Amino acid sequence: LTTLAVVYLNDVVGLNTTDVSLFFLVVLIGTIPGARLAPIVTKRSNPNVAWQISMVSLFITIVVGAFTLGNAPNKYFSFVWGFFVGFNLGWFYPTENLFFSCALPKGSEAEIA
């Protein structure tokens, strides 16, 4: 996924190597508030619904960015998109781990590793 993102950002969006590095830094920073949102959504619904919402949100974010960034007048709009991708990734992975840990039967908790 990372290799494909580098090719897309370089060829389609027009980012150079420094900009691609900054893009991934922005994605990493975006995971922090996303990880803070994960327990809030999970407490208000349940792990299954929260995981489904995070997957749909991540899908929509990636599709919107993929179709709009190639025609963007400013290539630095990709950093805003990168923050939202990071936000959704930060929400997705903790919720995914919670969902799978809840799906395990009692007594087999060590098998998730």
Tab-separated table of C-alpha atoms in Angstrom:
chain	number	residue	atom	x	y	z
A	1	LEU	CA	0.000	0.000	0.000
A	2	THR	CA	2.809	2.410	0.849
A	3	THR	CA	4.620	1.745	-2.431
A	4	LEU	CA	1.436	2.367	-4.389
A	5	ALA	CA	0.842	5.587	-2.446
A	6	VAL	CA	4.338	6.835	-3.259
A	7	VAL	CA	3.838	6.157	-6.971
A	8	TYR	CA	0.391	7.833	-6.943
A	9	LEU	CA	1.612	10.891	-5.038
A	10	ASN	CA	4.672	11.251	-7.240
A	11	ASP	CA	3.176	10.601	-10.677
A	12	VAL	CA	-0.440	11.771	-10.420
A	13	VAL	CA	-0.363	14.466	-7.736
A	14	GLY	CA	3.133	15.733	-8.550
A	15	LEU	CA	4.765	15.614	-5.114
A	16	ASN	CA	8.544	15.357	-4.921
A	17	THR	CA	10.365	13.110	-2.446
A	18	THR	CA	10.383	15.698	0.342
A	19	ASP	CA	6.668	16.329	-0.095
A	20	VAL	CA	5.932	12.597	-0.018
A	21	SER	CA	7.865	12.316	3.244
A	22	LEU	CA	5.896	15.232	4.681
A	23	PHE	CA	2.684	13.602	3.446
A	24	PHE	CA	3.402	10.456	5.456
A	25	LEU	CA	4.292	12.575	8.491
A	26	VAL	CA	0.915	14.318	8.191
A	27	VAL	CA	-0.782	10.910	7.914
A	28	LEU	CA	1.027	9.780	11.052
A	29	ILE	CA	-0.025	12.914	12.931
A	30	GLY	CA	-3.606	12.416	11.739
A	31	THR	CA	-3.764	9.000	13.387
A	32	ILE	CA	-3.631	10.577	16.850
A	33	PRO	CA	-7.076	12.245	16.826
A	34	GLY	CA	-8.485	9.242	14.959
A	35	ALA	CA	-7.340	6.931	17.724
A	36	ARG	CA	-9.012	9.261	20.238
A	37	LEU	CA	-12.305	9.030	18.325
A	38	ALA	CA	-12.320	5.214	18.235
A	39	PRO	CA	-13.335	4.626	21.887
A	40	ILE	CA	-15.983	7.361	21.732
A	41	VAL	CA	-17.745	5.805	18.730
A	42	THR	CA	-17.345	2.306	20.158
A	43	LYS	CA	-18.913	3.277	23.490
A	44	ARG	CA	-21.893	4.913	21.781
A	45	SER	CA	-22.537	1.931	19.516
A	46	ASN	CA	-20.658	-1.389	19.649
A	47	PRO	CA	-17.362	-2.693	18.215
A	48	ASN	CA	-19.035	-4.189	15.137
A	49	VAL	CA	-20.874	-1.002	14.127
A	50	ALA	CA	-17.874	1.202	14.946
A	51	TRP	CA	-15.610	-0.992	12.807
A	52	GLN	CA	-18.058	-0.912	9.895
A	53	ILE	CA	-18.383	2.881	10.095
A	54	SER	CA	-14.600	3.273	10.189
A	55	MET	CA	-14.203	1.064	7.107
A	56	VAL	CA	-16.822	3.013	5.164
A	57	SER	CA	-15.286	6.311	6.245
A	58	LEU	CA	-11.801	5.192	5.199
A	59	PHE	CA	-13.113	3.947	1.855
A	60	ILE	CA	-14.941	7.203	1.128
A	61	THR	CA	-11.905	9.284	2.108
A	62	ILE	CA	-9.570	7.314	-0.149
A	63	VAL	CA	-11.959	7.325	-3.120
A	64	VAL	CA	-12.676	11.057	-2.855
A	65	GLY	CA	-8.960	11.823	-2.655
A	66	ALA	CA	-8.079	9.505	-5.523
A	67	PHE	CA	-10.599	11.128	-7.855
A	68	THR	CA	-9.987	14.755	-6.883
A	69	LEU	CA	-6.259	15.111	-6.207
A	70	GLY	CA	-5.175	14.530	-9.793
A	71	ASN	CA	-7.107	17.625	-10.914
A	72	ALA	CA	-6.406	19.771	-7.842
A	73	PRO	CA	-5.072	23.259	-8.633
A	74	ASN	CA	-2.677	23.055	-5.687
A	75	LYS	CA	-0.748	19.847	-5.032
A	76	TYR	CA	-0.579	20.686	-1.336
A	77	PHE	CA	-4.271	19.818	-0.928
A	78	SER	CA	-2.916	16.295	-0.657
A	79	PHE	CA	-1.690	17.126	2.852
A	80	VAL	CA	-5.252	17.842	3.961
A	81	TRP	CA	-6.335	14.576	2.391
A	82	GLY	CA	-3.405	12.838	4.111
A	83	PHE	CA	-4.584	14.105	7.482
A	84	PHE	CA	-8.046	12.652	6.877
A	85	VAL	CA	-6.569	9.355	5.702
A	86	GLY	CA	-4.476	9.238	8.873
A	87	PHE	CA	-7.514	10.157	10.958
A	88	ASN	CA	-9.468	7.249	9.501
A	89	LEU	CA	-6.545	4.840	9.868
A	90	GLY	CA	-6.152	5.885	13.491
A	91	TRP	CA	-9.824	5.111	14.000
A	92	PHE	CA	-9.804	1.864	11.991
A	93	TYR	CA	-6.952	-0.099	13.576
A	94	PRO	CA	-7.876	0.162	17.285
A	95	THR	CA	-11.491	-0.619	16.442
A	96	GLU	CA	-10.414	-3.610	14.361
A	97	ASN	CA	-8.312	-4.991	17.213
A	98	LEU	CA	-11.195	-4.534	19.649
A	99	PHE	CA	-13.634	-6.250	17.301
A	100	PHE	CA	-11.410	-9.302	16.845
A	101	SER	CA	-10.617	-9.536	20.540
A	102	CYS	CA	-14.355	-9.487	21.304
A	103	ALA	CA	-14.998	-12.169	18.670
A	104	LEU	CA	-12.677	-14.691	20.345
A	105	PRO	CA	-14.262	-17.257	22.625
A	106	LYS	CA	-13.313	-17.189	26.303
A	107	GLY	CA	-10.123	-19.049	27.101
A	108	SER	CA	-8.417	-18.545	23.716
A	109	GLU	CA	-7.249	-14.967	24.176
A	110	ALA	CA	-3.599	-15.863	23.553
A	111	GLU	CA	-4.418	-16.993	20.017
A	112	ILE	CA	-4.972	-13.439	18.749
A	113	ALA	CA	-1.232	-12.719	18.777
